[in-house]
CSV table of C-alpha atoms and ligand atoms in Angstrom, one decimal:
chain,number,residue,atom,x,y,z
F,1,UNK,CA,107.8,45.5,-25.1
F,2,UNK,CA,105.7,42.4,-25.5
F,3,UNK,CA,102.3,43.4,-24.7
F,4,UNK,CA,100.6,46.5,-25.9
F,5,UNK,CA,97.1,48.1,-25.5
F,6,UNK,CA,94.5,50.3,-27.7
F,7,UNK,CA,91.9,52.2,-26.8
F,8,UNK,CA,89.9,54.9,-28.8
F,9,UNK,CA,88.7,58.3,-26.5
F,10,UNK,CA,86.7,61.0,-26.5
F,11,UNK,CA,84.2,62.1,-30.0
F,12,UNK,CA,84.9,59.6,-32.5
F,13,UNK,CA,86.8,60.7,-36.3
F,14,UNK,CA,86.6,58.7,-39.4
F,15,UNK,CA,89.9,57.1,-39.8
F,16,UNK,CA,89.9,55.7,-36.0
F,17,UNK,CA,89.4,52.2,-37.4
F,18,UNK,CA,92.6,52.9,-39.7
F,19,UNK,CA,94.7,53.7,-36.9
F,20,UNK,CA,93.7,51.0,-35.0
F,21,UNK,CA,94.2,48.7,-37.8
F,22,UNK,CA,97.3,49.6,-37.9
F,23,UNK,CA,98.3,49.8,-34.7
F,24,UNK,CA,97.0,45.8,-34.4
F,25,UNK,CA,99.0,44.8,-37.7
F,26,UNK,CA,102.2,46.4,-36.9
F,27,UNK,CA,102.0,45.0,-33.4
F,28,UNK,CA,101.4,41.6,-34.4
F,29,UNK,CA,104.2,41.8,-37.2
F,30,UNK,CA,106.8,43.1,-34.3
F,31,UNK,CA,105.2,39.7,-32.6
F,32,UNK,CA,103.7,41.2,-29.9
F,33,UNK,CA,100.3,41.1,-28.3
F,34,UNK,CA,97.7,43.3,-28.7
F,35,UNK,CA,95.2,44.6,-26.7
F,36,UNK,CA,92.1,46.2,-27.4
F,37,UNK,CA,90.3,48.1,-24.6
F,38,UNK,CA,86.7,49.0,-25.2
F,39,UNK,CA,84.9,52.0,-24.2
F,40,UNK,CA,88.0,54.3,-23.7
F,41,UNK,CA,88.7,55.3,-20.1
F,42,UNK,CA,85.7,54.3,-19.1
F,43,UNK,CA,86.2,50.6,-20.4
F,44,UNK,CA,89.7,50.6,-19.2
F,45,UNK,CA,88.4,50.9,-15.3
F,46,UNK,CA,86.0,48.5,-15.3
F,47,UNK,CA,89.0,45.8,-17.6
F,48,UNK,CA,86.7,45.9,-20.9
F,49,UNK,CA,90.2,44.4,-22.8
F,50,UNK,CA,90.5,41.5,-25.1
F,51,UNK,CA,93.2,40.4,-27.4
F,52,UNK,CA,93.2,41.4,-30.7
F,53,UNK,CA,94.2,39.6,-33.7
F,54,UNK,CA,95.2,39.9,-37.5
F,55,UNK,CA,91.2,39.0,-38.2
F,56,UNK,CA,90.0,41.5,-35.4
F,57,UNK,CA,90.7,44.4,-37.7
F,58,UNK,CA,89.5,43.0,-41.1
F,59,UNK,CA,87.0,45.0,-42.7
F,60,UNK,CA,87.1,48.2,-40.7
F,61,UNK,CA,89.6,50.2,-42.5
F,62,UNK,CA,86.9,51.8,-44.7
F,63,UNK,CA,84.5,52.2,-41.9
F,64,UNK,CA,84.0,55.1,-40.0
F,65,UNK,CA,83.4,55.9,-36.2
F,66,UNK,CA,85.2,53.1,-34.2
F,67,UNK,CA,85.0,49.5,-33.5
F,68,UNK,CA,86.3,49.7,-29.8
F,69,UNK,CA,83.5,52.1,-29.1
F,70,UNK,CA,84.4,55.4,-27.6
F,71,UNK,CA,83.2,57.3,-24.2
F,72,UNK,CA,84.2,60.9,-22.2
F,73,UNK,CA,84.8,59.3,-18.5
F,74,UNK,CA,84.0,62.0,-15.8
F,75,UNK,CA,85.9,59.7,-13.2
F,76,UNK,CA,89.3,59.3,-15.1
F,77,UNK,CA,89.7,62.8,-13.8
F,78,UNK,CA,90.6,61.9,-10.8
F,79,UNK,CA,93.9,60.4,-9.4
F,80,UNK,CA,92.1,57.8,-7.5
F,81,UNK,CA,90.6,56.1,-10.8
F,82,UNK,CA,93.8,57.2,-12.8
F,83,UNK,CA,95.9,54.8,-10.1
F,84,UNK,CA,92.8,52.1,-11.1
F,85,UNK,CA,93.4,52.2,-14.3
F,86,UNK,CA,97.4,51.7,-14.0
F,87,UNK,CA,96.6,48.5,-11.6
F,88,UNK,CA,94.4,47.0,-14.1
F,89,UNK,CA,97.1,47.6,-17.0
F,90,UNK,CA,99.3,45.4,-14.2
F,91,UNK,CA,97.2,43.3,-14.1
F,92,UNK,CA,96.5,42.3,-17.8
F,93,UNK,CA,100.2,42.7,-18.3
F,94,UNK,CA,100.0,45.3,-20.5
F,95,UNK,CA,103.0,47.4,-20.7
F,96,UNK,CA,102.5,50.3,-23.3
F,97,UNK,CA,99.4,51.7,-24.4
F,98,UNK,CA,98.4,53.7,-27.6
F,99,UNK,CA,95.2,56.4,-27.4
F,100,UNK,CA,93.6,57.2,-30.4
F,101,UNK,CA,91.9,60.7,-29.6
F,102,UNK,CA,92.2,64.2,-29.4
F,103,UNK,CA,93.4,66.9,-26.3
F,104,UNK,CA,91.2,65.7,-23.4
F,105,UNK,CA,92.3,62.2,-24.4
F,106,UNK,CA,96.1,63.1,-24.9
F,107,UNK,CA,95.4,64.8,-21.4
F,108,UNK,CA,94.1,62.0,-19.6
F,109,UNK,CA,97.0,59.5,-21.0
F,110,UNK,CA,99.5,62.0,-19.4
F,111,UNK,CA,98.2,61.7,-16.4
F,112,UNK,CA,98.9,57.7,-17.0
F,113,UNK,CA,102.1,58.5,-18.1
F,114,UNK,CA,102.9,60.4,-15.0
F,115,UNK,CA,102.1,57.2,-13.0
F,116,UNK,CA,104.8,55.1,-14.9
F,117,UNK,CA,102.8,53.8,-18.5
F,118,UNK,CA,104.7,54.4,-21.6
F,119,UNK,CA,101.5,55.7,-23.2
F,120,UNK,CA,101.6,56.8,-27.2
F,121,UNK,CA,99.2,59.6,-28.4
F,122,UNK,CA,97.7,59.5,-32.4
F,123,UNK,CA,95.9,62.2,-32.6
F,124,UNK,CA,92.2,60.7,-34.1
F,125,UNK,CA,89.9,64.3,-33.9
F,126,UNK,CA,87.9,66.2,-36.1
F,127,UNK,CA,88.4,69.4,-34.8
F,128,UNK,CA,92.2,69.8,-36.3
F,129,UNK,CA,93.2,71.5,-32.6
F,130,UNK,CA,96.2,69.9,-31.4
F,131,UNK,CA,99.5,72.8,-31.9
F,132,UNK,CA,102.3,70.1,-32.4
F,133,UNK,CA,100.5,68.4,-35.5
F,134,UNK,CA,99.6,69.7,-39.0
F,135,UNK,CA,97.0,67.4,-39.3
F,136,UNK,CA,94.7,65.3,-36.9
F,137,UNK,CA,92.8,62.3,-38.1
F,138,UNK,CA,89.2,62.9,-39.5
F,139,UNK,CA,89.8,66.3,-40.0
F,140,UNK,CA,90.2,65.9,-43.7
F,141,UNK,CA,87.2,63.8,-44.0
F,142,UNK,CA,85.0,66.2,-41.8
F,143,UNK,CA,86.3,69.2,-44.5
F,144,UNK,CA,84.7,67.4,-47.3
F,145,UNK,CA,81.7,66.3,-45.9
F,146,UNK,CA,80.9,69.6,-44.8
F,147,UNK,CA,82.3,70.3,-49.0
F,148,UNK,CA,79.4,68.6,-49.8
F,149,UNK,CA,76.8,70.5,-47.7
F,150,UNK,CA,77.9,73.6,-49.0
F,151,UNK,CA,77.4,72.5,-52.6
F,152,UNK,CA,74.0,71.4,-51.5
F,153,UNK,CA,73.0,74.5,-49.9
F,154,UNK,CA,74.2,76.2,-52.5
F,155,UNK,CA,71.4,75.3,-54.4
F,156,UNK,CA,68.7,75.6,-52.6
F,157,UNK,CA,70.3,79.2,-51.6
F,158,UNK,CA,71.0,80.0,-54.8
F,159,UNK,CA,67.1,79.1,-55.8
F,160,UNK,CA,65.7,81.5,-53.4
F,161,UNK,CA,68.5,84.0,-53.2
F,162,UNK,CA,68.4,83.6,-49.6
F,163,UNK,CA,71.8,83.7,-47.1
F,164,UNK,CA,72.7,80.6,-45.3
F,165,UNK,CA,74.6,80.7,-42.4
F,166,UNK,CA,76.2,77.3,-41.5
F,167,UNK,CA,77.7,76.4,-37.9
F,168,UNK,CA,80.5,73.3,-38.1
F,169,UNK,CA,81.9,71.7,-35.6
F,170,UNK,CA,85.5,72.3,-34.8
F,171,UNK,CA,85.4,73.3,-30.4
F,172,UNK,CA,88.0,76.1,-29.8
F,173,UNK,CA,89.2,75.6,-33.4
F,174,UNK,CA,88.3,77.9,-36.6
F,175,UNK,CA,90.3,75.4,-38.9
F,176,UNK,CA,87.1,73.0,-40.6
F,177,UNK,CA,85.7,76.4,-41.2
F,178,UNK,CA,88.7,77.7,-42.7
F,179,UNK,CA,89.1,74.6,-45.2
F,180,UNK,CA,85.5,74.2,-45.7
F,181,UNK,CA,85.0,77.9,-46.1
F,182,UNK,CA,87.7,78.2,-48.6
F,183,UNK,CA,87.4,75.2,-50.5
F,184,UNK,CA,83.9,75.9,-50.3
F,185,UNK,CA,84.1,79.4,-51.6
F,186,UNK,CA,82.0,80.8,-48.3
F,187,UNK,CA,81.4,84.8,-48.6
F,188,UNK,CA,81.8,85.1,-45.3
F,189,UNK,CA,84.2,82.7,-42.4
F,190,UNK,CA,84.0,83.2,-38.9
F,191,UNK,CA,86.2,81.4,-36.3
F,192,UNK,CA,86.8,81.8,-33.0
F,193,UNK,CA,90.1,83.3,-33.5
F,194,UNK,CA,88.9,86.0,-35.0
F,195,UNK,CA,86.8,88.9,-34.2
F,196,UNK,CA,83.5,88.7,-35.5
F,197,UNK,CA,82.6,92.4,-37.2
F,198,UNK,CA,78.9,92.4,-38.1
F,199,UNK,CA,79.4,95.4,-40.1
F,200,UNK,CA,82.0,93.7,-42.5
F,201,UNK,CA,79.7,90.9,-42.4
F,202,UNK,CA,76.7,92.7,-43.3
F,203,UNK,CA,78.6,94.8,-46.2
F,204,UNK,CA,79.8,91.7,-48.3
F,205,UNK,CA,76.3,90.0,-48.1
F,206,UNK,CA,75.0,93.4,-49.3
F,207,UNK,CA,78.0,93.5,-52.0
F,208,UNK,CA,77.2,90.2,-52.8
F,209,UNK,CA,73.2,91.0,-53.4
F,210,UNK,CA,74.3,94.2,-55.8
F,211,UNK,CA,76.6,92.0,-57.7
F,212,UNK,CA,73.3,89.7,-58.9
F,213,UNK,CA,74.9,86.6,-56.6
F,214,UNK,CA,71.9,84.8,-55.6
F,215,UNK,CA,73.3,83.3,-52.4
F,216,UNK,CA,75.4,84.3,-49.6
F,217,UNK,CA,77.2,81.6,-47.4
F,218,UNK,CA,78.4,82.4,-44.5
F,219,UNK,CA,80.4,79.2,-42.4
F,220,UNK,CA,80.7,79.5,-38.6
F,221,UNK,CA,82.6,77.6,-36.4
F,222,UNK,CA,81.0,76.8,-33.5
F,223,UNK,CA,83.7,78.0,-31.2
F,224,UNK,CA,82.5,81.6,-32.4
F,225,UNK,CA,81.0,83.6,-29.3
F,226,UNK,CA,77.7,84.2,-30.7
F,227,UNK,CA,74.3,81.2,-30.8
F,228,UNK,CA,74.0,80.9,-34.3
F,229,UNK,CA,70.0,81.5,-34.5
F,230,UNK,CA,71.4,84.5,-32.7
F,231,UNK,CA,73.8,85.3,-35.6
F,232,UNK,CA,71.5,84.7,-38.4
F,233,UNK,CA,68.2,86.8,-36.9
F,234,UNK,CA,71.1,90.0,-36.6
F,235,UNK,CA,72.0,89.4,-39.8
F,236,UNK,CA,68.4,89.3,-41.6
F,237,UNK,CA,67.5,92.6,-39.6
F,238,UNK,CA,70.4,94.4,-40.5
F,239,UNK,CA,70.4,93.3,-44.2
F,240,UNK,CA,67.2,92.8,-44.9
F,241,UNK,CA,68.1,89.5,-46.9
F,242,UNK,CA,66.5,86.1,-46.2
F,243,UNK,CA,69.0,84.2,-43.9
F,244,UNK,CA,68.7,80.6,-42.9
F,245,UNK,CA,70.7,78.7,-40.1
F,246,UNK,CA,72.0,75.1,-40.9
F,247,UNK,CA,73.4,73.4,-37.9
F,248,UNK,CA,74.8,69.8,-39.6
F,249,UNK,CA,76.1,68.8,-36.7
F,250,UNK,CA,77.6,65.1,-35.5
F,251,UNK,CA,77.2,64.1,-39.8
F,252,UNK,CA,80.2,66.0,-39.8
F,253,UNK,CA,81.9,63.2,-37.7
F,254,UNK,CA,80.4,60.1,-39.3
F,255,UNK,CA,81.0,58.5,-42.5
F,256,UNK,CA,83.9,56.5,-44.5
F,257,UNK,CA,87.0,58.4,-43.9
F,258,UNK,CA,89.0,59.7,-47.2
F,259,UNK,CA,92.0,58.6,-48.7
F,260,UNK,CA,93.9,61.2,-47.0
F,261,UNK,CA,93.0,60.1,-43.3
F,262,UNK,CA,93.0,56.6,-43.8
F,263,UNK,CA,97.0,57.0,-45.1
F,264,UNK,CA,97.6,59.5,-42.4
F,265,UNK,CA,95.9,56.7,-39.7
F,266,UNK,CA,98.1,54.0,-41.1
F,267,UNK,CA,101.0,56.1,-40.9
F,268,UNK,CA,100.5,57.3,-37.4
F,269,UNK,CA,99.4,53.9,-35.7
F,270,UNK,CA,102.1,52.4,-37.4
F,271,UNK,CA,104.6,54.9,-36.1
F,272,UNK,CA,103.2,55.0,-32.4
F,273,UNK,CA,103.7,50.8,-32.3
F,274,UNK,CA,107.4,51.2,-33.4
F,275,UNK,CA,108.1,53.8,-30.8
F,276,UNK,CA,106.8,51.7,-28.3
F,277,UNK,CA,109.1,48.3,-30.1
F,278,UNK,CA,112.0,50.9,-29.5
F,279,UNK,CA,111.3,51.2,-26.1
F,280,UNK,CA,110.8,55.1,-26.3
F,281,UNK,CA,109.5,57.3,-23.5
F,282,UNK,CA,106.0,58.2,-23.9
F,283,UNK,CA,105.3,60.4,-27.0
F,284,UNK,CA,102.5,62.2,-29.2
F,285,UNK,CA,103.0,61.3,-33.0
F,286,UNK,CA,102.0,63.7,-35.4
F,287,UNK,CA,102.4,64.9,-39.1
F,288,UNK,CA,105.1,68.7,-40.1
F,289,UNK,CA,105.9,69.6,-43.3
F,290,UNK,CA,104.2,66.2,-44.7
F,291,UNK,CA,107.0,63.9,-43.0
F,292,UNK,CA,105.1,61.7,-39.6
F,293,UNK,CA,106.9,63.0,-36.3
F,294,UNK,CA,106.7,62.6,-32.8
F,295,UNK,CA,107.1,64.6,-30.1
F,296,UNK,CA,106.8,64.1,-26.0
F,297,UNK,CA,103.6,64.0,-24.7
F,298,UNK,CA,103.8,67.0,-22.4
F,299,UNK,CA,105.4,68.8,-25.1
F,300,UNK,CA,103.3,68.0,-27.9
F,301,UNK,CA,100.1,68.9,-25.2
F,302,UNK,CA,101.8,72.4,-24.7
F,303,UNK,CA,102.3,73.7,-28.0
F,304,UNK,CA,99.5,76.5,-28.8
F,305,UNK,CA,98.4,76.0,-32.2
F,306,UNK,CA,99.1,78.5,-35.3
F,307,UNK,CA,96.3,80.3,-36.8
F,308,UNK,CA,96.4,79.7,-40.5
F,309,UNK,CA,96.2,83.8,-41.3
F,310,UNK,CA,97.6,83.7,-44.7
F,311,UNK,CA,94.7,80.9,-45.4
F,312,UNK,CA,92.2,83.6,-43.9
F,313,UNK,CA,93.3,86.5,-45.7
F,314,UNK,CA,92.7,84.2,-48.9
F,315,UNK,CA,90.0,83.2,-48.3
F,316,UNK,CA,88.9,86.7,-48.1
F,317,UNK,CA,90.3,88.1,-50.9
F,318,UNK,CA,88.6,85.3,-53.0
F,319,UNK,CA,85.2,85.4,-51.9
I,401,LIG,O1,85.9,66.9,-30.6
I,401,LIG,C1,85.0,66.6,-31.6
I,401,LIG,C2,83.7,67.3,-31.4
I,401,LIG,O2,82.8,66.8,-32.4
I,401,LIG,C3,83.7,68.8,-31.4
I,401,LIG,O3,83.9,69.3,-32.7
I,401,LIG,C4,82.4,69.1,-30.7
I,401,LIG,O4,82.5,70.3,-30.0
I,401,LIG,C5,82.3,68.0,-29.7
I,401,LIG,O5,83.1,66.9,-30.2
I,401,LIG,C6,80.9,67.4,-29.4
I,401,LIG,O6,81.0,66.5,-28.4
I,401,LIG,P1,79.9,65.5,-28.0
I,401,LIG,O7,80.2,64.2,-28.8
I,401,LIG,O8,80.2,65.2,-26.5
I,401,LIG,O9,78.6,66.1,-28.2
């Protein structure tokens, strides 16, 4: 394969630039070209691609959100625009392409891969929700920003002895509340794959109160089938503590990403170029057991993601 494209999809994770980095390095030291399409989807129909080179990727491996820019296209839905978009990879030449992105992304680069494009997935999300991976990029970074919160809110919780319920992000996935929540040493961690029980709730804010703990933090994900202003009022009425909602929001998608996700970026762009070298049929890379794998792209979109219950059940016991 001589000629290979990028593109970055769907809500932007810190570590994107890494991966792309990557991707543009490795390509350019297997001496092919490198493409970089802007705009995702989006920027691929309407031919937003230029060539990248060794200098196009300076300076962005520390930066969060993405230099190619990033969009949700409505139209790539649709086989007409999906044919589009394989005639305007013709046309540029380009033979294999690499998206950076999570599940709708992976989704939509099936539906290329179905029209004949050798199409590499590296899975660049926050929200951790992709079965055939451990890990996704940004997800470690989003933890510990949302680390940091806590410790904040701690404070100001602690001050006024007041309960503070805090919605993450995360979609259909309870895992940044999970890591967050445990790391964080939550009271209380609700995710979607879970049950909520107000009454449980309700009894270890009112456990905590009895035990002189100033502060009760409660971390919801936001896949959890209940508005979180919702959530918080029930909560105050039926405990008759203080309780504040703190909704952080896209923060948790900004910033630099950490060690972990920028290694985990190199790794995984570096992994999806080779595959494509080696001539291999379209794939999803990933990380298992701490060792970078890949698996095919239909596959790897199949797979239902394990709930870490053993994590839960910590988390808990230890609150
Ligand atoms: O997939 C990343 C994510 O931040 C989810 O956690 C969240 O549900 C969604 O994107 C928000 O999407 P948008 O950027 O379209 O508001």
């Amino acid at each position: 394969m001589k000629r290979i494209g990028v593109l970055t999809s769907g809500g932007d994770a810190p570590g994107m630039n890494a991966a792309l980095r990557a991707i543009v390095r490795t390509g350019l030291s297997l001496e092919m070209e490198v493409y970089g399409i802007r705009h995702g989807f989006e920027g691929l129909l309407e031919g937003e691609i230029q060539e990248m080179k060794w200098s196009s990727v300076g300076e962005i491996l520390h930066r969060g959100g993405t230099i190619l820019r990033t969009a949700r296209s409505k139209r790539f839905h649709e086989e007409k625009w999906q044919k589009h978009a394989v005639n305007i990879l013709n046309t540029f030449g380009i033979e294999g392409l690499v998206i950076i992105g999570g599940n709708g992304s992976f989704t939509g680069g099936l539906k290329l891969a179905e029209q004949g494009v050798t199409v590499m997935g590296v899975p660049g999300t926050i929200d951790n929700d992709l079965g055939y991976t451990d890990f996704t990029i940004g997800f470690d970074t989003a933890v510990n920003t949302v680390l940091d919160l806590i410790s904040n809110i701690r404070d100001t919780s602690s001050s006024h002895e007041r309960a503070t319920v805090i919605e993450v992000m995360g979609r259909h996935c309870g895992d940044i509340a999970l890591h967050a929540g445990l790391a964080g040493g939550a009271d209380v961690i609700l995710v979607p794959e879970r049950p909520v029980d107000f009454n449980a709730i309700c009894k270890e804010m009112l456990r905590g109160k009895h035990a002189g703990k100033g502060h009760n933090l409660i971390i919801k994900a936001e896949g959890v089938d209940i508005p979180t202003q919702e959530l918080t009022q029930k909560l105050e009425e039926m405990t008759g503590i203080d309780t504040r909602a703190v909704v952080p929001g896209y923060i948790q998608r900004g910033g630099s990403p950490s060690q972990r996700d920028r290694v985990l970026a190199s790794l995984m762009g570096s992994k999806a170029v080779q595959l494509l070298y080696d001539d291999m049929p379209s794939r999803a890379v990933g990380i298992s057991s701490g060792k970078i794998i890949s698996c095919d792209l239909k596959e790897a979109l199949e797979m239902e993601r394990d709930f870490a219950q053993n994590m839960y059940d910590l988390a808990v016991l230890l609150s």
